[in-house]
Amino acid sequence: MELKSNHSSPVLTDPTPLNKSRLGIHSNLLSYPQSGGSLSSGKYITIPRKKPGKLDDVRSNGWLDAMKSSSPPRKKLIKDINIEVAAADDIDIAYCSWMIKYPSALKSFDQISKNAKNKKIAVFLDYDGTLSPIVDDPDRAFMSDSMRSAVRNVAKYFPTAIISGRSRDKVYELVGLTELYYAGSHGMDIMSPVSHTGSNGHTNCIRSTDQQGKEVNLFQPAREFIPMIDEVFKTLVENTKDIKGAKVENHKFCASVHYRNVEEKNWPTIAQCVHDILKDYPRLRLTHGRKVLEIRPVIDWNKGKAVQFLLESLGLSDRDDVLPIYIGDDKTDEDAFKVLREGNRGYGILVSPVPKESKAFYSLRDPSEVEYVDAQEFWLSTELDAVSALSEIVPDTVIFDDFEKFPPTAATVSSSLLLGILSLPDTIFRNAVDMALADSTCSALDNHELRLSCFVNKALVNVGGDLAKLVPGRVSTEVDARLAYDTHGIIRRVHDLLKLYNDVNVPPERLLFKIPSTWQGIEASRLLESEGIQTHLTFVYSFAQAAAAAQAGASVIQIFVGRLRDWARNHSGDPEIDAAIQRGEDPGLALVTKAYNYIHKYGHKSKLMAAAVRNKQDLFSLLGVDYIIAPLKVLQSLKESVTAPDEKYSYVRRLSPQSAASYNFTAEELVKFDQLSLASSMGPASVELLAAGLDGYVNQAKRVEELFDKIWPPPNV
């Protein structure tokens, strides 16, 4: 859920003209074969101004009926007050009946909030009729100050995009918020981030820069139609100039004819003008809006596909933990509503003062109600809700004693957890350990060390299997730290654990394997990931380790924030830490930020986990990172806080793909790490902390084996 101004995305200056081969335009974007005036020859059909004929064409093909159905009549002032009240009552009764199917989003807050829990929200907004009222002059469709403030507040917490039929430049001019993404011409002109690999390789994406000099993707699937739209626009202006009230707009990739101020008796004339032009442009088509006729290219693209493209660009597509919300009022917004309704992916909210059929789930009566979609007051109820919208928060607890109060989304099974279970006989996981000690395969082993190792592996897997039933996410299983410098030993142990997990019916996609970030551990991660086995690299205390882990393709990289801070308080002489302190930065937070930016700027698949978080301020400073392991006392404080934090510690996104794109790395930091370069790049802090972490894990593993040796065999074996 994106946050604050890290979503910065001002309007672009288009790059130099491009040819088709560079654009990568493909015929499969077109819904039927290209015909009509050639675009490649540089010559275009000139449409002479025509006088309307009998207007049989527009009547017979239903254009006029469509114009009337998409243009509800204005309220008329009725002198007879009783008649006016009766008419109003009829409208209210019909609207109330309609709201049974499309309930008010405001009154349905509890249901929406419940479904949004622990999910990342992405917000998509139409402009005209949603953020601004429908007015007679489209150039005067201004947002109110309160609406702009509400949208700005939403964008602080969630990635927010405006998808409008207007040109992207025009809608940016009207909105003027750099925190948003903008998609113009019904999604045929989209600016998106470059940090996620999903949309970067799209055939119609080109690399460009925004007005702040940041690198972005520019997606314009109908770019070759610009000359054609320009010509149609000029012809429409000429052919409608004598029709009082008609207004023609060029939205770059589509043209529109507004007839809001045209007397209804002249609507057929407007329709005939458009009809006559379209006859000569078979690669263009007509769509209807609220008292507007729109001419756009015949390509398989609409606002629904724009939503999908933006979700992909933000790394939010095909994820169960994402809730897209689209608010719009127009017929063209139905494509977006349909996309979100399919598979219950998200919610469409229709803004309409009158009943009409829609693919939306909920409704709002007018733009004034849209203002209530204020991130802080409408969506968020506690600080814990707020931060959970930006990063996945994992409770830092050994035996899940607060499972109901703070239900975890993921879990780790380790020697430390086994020690906790053994110290509390009544825990729900004790039976899993007892069953491991009763395992006949392990018991049959003659070698004492092999038998104990077998018991430990079985206990880890039994507990991990129980945890997999309790958490929706993945379970990470610790690999014996005594194998930290043995690449093939790590791989063999992971394969053994996988077989045991298969016996308890836990599929590989639900599993991670936690490996120390020695060079041998990183190599093991690379080889395991190449097999499709997910790894979790821990004890990362330097940028070199983080970069090497990302290059290896580790699924999760874990950095201990507080441990680096503790080391810096009592030591000096580490170049990386000293540089962070000289910049006035906390060394742990600085490493997480740098690693996040590296992963996202260069398209690595790794997710980043921040551990050893000591307080709320640490957590606020890391919002946007994939996972934060937080102590229960911090979670309790967040859950009890329902007031907005002050500006210094406000819960806005600190880490984002957009900020990562502008981060600069030195040539030395961009090397492909090998064993020698990794060793030479690790400072004293990472060397000492890695060794200390390994010693701690080894001691815990030995302690578990000692306890197992004392209690084996169990009384019932």
PDB file of C-alpha atoms in Angstrom, residues 425-524:
ATOM      1  CA  PRO A 425       4.695 -28.889  28.554  1.00  0.00           C
ATOM      2  CA  ASP A 426       1.131 -27.607  28.097  1.00  0.00           C
ATOM      3  CA  THR A 427       1.766 -25.831  24.810  1.00  0.00           C
ATOM      4  CA  ILE A 428      -0.281 -27.001  21.827  1.00  0.00           C
ATOM      5  CA  PHE A 429       2.913 -28.004  20.018  1.00  0.00           C
ATOM      6  CA  ARG A 430       4.246 -30.396  22.685  1.00  0.00           C
ATOM      7  CA  ASN A 431       2.496 -33.356  21.098  1.00  0.00           C
ATOM      8  CA  ALA A 432       4.296 -32.659  17.816  1.00  0.00           C
ATOM      9  CA  VAL A 433       7.633 -32.964  19.634  1.00  0.00           C
ATOM     10  CA  ASP A 434       6.576 -36.124  21.491  1.00  0.00           C
ATOM     11  CA  MET A 435       5.494 -37.721  18.219  1.00  0.00           C
ATOM     12  CA  ALA A 436       8.902 -36.938  16.741  1.00  0.00           C
ATOM     13  CA  LEU A 437      10.650 -38.648  19.642  1.00  0.00           C
ATOM     14  CA  ALA A 438       8.423 -41.676  19.076  1.00  0.00           C
ATOM     15  CA  ASP A 439       9.356 -41.933  15.397  1.00  0.00           C
ATOM     16  CA  SER A 440      10.363 -45.512  14.643  1.00  0.00           C
ATOM     17  CA  THR A 441      12.688 -44.627  11.772  1.00  0.00           C
ATOM     18  CA  CYS A 442      14.779 -42.346  13.962  1.00  0.00           C
ATOM     19  CA  SER A 443      14.660 -44.752  16.915  1.00  0.00           C
ATOM     20  CA  ALA A 444      16.046 -47.552  14.762  1.00  0.00           C
ATOM     21  CA  LEU A 445      19.262 -45.662  14.010  1.00  0.00           C
ATOM     22  CA  ASP A 446      22.254 -47.110  15.867  1.00  0.00           C
ATOM     23  CA  ASN A 447      24.460 -44.031  15.591  1.00  0.00           C
ATOM     24  CA  HIS A 448      23.727 -41.766  18.540  1.00  0.00           C
ATOM     25  CA  GLU A 449      24.421 -38.474  16.721  1.00  0.00           C
ATOM     26  CA  LEU A 450      22.422 -39.488  13.648  1.00  0.00           C
ATOM     27  CA  ARG A 451      19.506 -40.565  15.847  1.00  0.00           C
ATOM     28  CA  LEU A 452      19.417 -37.207  17.669  1.00  0.00           C
ATOM     29  CA  SER A 453      19.721 -35.298  14.397  1.00  0.00           C
ATOM     30  CA  CYS A 454      16.832 -37.336  13.001  1.00  0.00           C
ATOM     31  CA  PHE A 455      14.685 -36.556  16.060  1.00  0.00           C
ATOM     32  CA  VAL A 456      15.420 -32.829  15.731  1.00  0.00           C
ATOM     33  CA  ASN A 457      14.567 -32.773  12.023  1.00  0.00           C
ATOM     34  CA  LYS A 458      11.356 -34.689  12.671  1.00  0.00           C
ATOM     35  CA  ALA A 459      10.405 -32.360  15.522  1.00  0.00           C
ATOM     36  CA  LEU A 460      11.053 -29.270  13.387  1.00  0.00           C
ATOM     37  CA  VAL A 461       8.858 -30.658  10.622  1.00  0.00           C
ATOM     38  CA  ASN A 462       6.060 -31.831  12.938  1.00  0.00           C
ATOM     39  CA  VAL A 463       5.856 -28.400  14.544  1.00  0.00           C
ATOM     40  CA  GLY A 464       6.199 -26.731  11.146  1.00  0.00           C
ATOM     41  CA  GLY A 465       3.324 -28.845   9.846  1.00  0.00           C
ATOM     42  CA  ASP A 466       1.123 -27.725  12.742  1.00  0.00           C
ATOM     43  CA  LEU A 467       2.090 -24.099  12.125  1.00  0.00           C
ATOM     44  CA  ALA A 468       1.244 -24.431   8.431  1.00  0.00           C
ATOM     45  CA  LYS A 469      -2.332 -25.203   9.490  1.00  0.00           C
ATOM     46  CA  LEU A 470      -2.481 -22.051  11.608  1.00  0.00           C
ATOM     47  CA  VAL A 471      -0.902 -19.372   9.409  1.00  0.00           C
ATOM     48  CA  PRO A 472      -1.954 -18.366   5.883  1.00  0.00           C
ATOM     49  CA  GLY A 473       1.601 -17.639   4.758  1.00  0.00           C
ATOM     50  CA  ARG A 474       4.817 -19.606   4.587  1.00  0.00           C
ATOM     51  CA  VAL A 475       6.637 -21.509   7.316  1.00  0.00           C
ATOM     52  CA  SER A 476      10.403 -21.015   7.483  1.00  0.00           C
ATOM     53  CA  THR A 477      12.427 -23.923   8.859  1.00  0.00           C
ATOM     54  CA  GLU A 478      15.882 -23.414  10.331  1.00  0.00           C
ATOM     55  CA  VAL A 479      18.753 -25.367   8.780  1.00  0.00           C
ATOM     56  CA  ASP A 480      21.348 -26.537  11.324  1.00  0.00           C
ATOM     57  CA  ALA A 481      23.834 -23.675  11.753  1.00  0.00           C
ATOM     58  CA  ARG A 482      26.658 -26.209  12.109  1.00  0.00           C
ATOM     59  CA  LEU A 483      26.362 -26.623   8.328  1.00  0.00           C
ATOM     60  CA  ALA A 484      26.879 -22.890   7.695  1.00  0.00           C
ATOM     61  CA  TYR A 485      30.169 -23.422   5.833  1.00  0.00           C
ATOM     62  CA  ASP A 486      29.116 -26.571   3.962  1.00  0.00           C
ATOM     63  CA  THR A 487      27.166 -25.784   0.787  1.00  0.00           C
ATOM     64  CA  HIS A 488      26.365 -29.389  -0.096  1.00  0.00           C
ATOM     65  CA  GLY A 489      25.612 -30.253   3.529  1.00  0.00           C
ATOM     66  CA  ILE A 490      22.997 -27.468   3.592  1.00  0.00           C
ATOM     67  CA  ILE A 491      21.442 -28.717   0.355  1.00  0.00           C
ATOM     68  CA  ARG A 492      21.277 -32.309   1.624  1.00  0.00           C
ATOM     69  CA  ARG A 493      19.648 -31.168   4.872  1.00  0.00           C
ATOM     70  CA  VAL A 494      17.030 -29.120   2.999  1.00  0.00           C
ATOM     71  CA  HIS A 495      16.217 -32.103   0.777  1.00  0.00           C
ATOM     72  CA  ASP A 496      15.808 -34.273   3.890  1.00  0.00           C
ATOM     73  CA  LEU A 497      13.468 -31.711   5.466  1.00  0.00           C
ATOM     74  CA  LEU A 498      11.453 -31.451   2.257  1.00  0.00           C
ATOM     75  CA  LYS A 499      10.869 -35.208   2.248  1.00  0.00           C
ATOM     76  CA  LEU A 500       9.669 -35.077   5.844  1.00  0.00           C
ATOM     77  CA  TYR A 501       7.324 -32.173   5.032  1.00  0.00           C
ATOM     78  CA  ASN A 502       5.945 -34.175   2.154  1.00  0.00           C
ATOM     79  CA  ASP A 503       5.091 -36.937   4.645  1.00  0.00           C
ATOM     80  CA  VAL A 504       2.933 -34.482   6.637  1.00  0.00           C
ATOM     81  CA  ASN A 505       1.340 -33.057   3.465  1.00  0.00           C
ATOM     82  CA  VAL A 506       2.889 -29.589   3.490  1.00  0.00           C
ATOM     83  CA  PRO A 507       3.589 -28.544  -0.128  1.00  0.00           C
ATOM     84  CA  PRO A 508       6.934 -26.912  -1.062  1.00  0.00           C
ATOM     85  CA  GLU A 509       5.297 -23.596  -1.959  1.00  0.00           C
ATOM     86  CA  ARG A 510       4.313 -23.173   1.711  1.00  0.00           C
ATOM     87  CA  LEU A 511       7.914 -23.581   2.865  1.00  0.00           C
ATOM     88  CA  LEU A 512      11.084 -21.551   3.291  1.00  0.00           C
ATOM     89  CA  PHE A 513      14.419 -22.845   4.539  1.00  0.00           C
ATOM     90  CA  LYS A 514      16.384 -20.540   6.810  1.00  0.00           C
ATOM     91  CA  ILE A 515      20.098 -20.523   5.980  1.00  0.00           C
ATOM     92  CA  PRO A 516      22.953 -18.394   7.411  1.00  0.00           C
ATOM     93  CA  SER A 517      24.392 -15.817   4.989  1.00  0.00           C
ATOM     94  CA  THR A 518      27.906 -17.184   4.784  1.00  0.00           C
ATOM     95  CA  TRP A 519      29.254 -17.456   1.245  1.00  0.00           C
ATOM     96  CA  GLN A 520      28.538 -21.190   1.384  1.00  0.00           C
ATOM     97  CA  GLY A 521      25.004 -20.496   2.589  1.00  0.00           C
ATOM     98  CA  ILE A 522      24.419 -17.982  -0.203  1.00  0.00           C
ATOM     99  CA  GLU A 523      25.681 -20.516  -2.761  1.00  0.00           C
ATOM    100  CA  ALA A 524      23.368 -23.152  -1.310  1.00  0.00           C
TER     101      ALA A 524
END
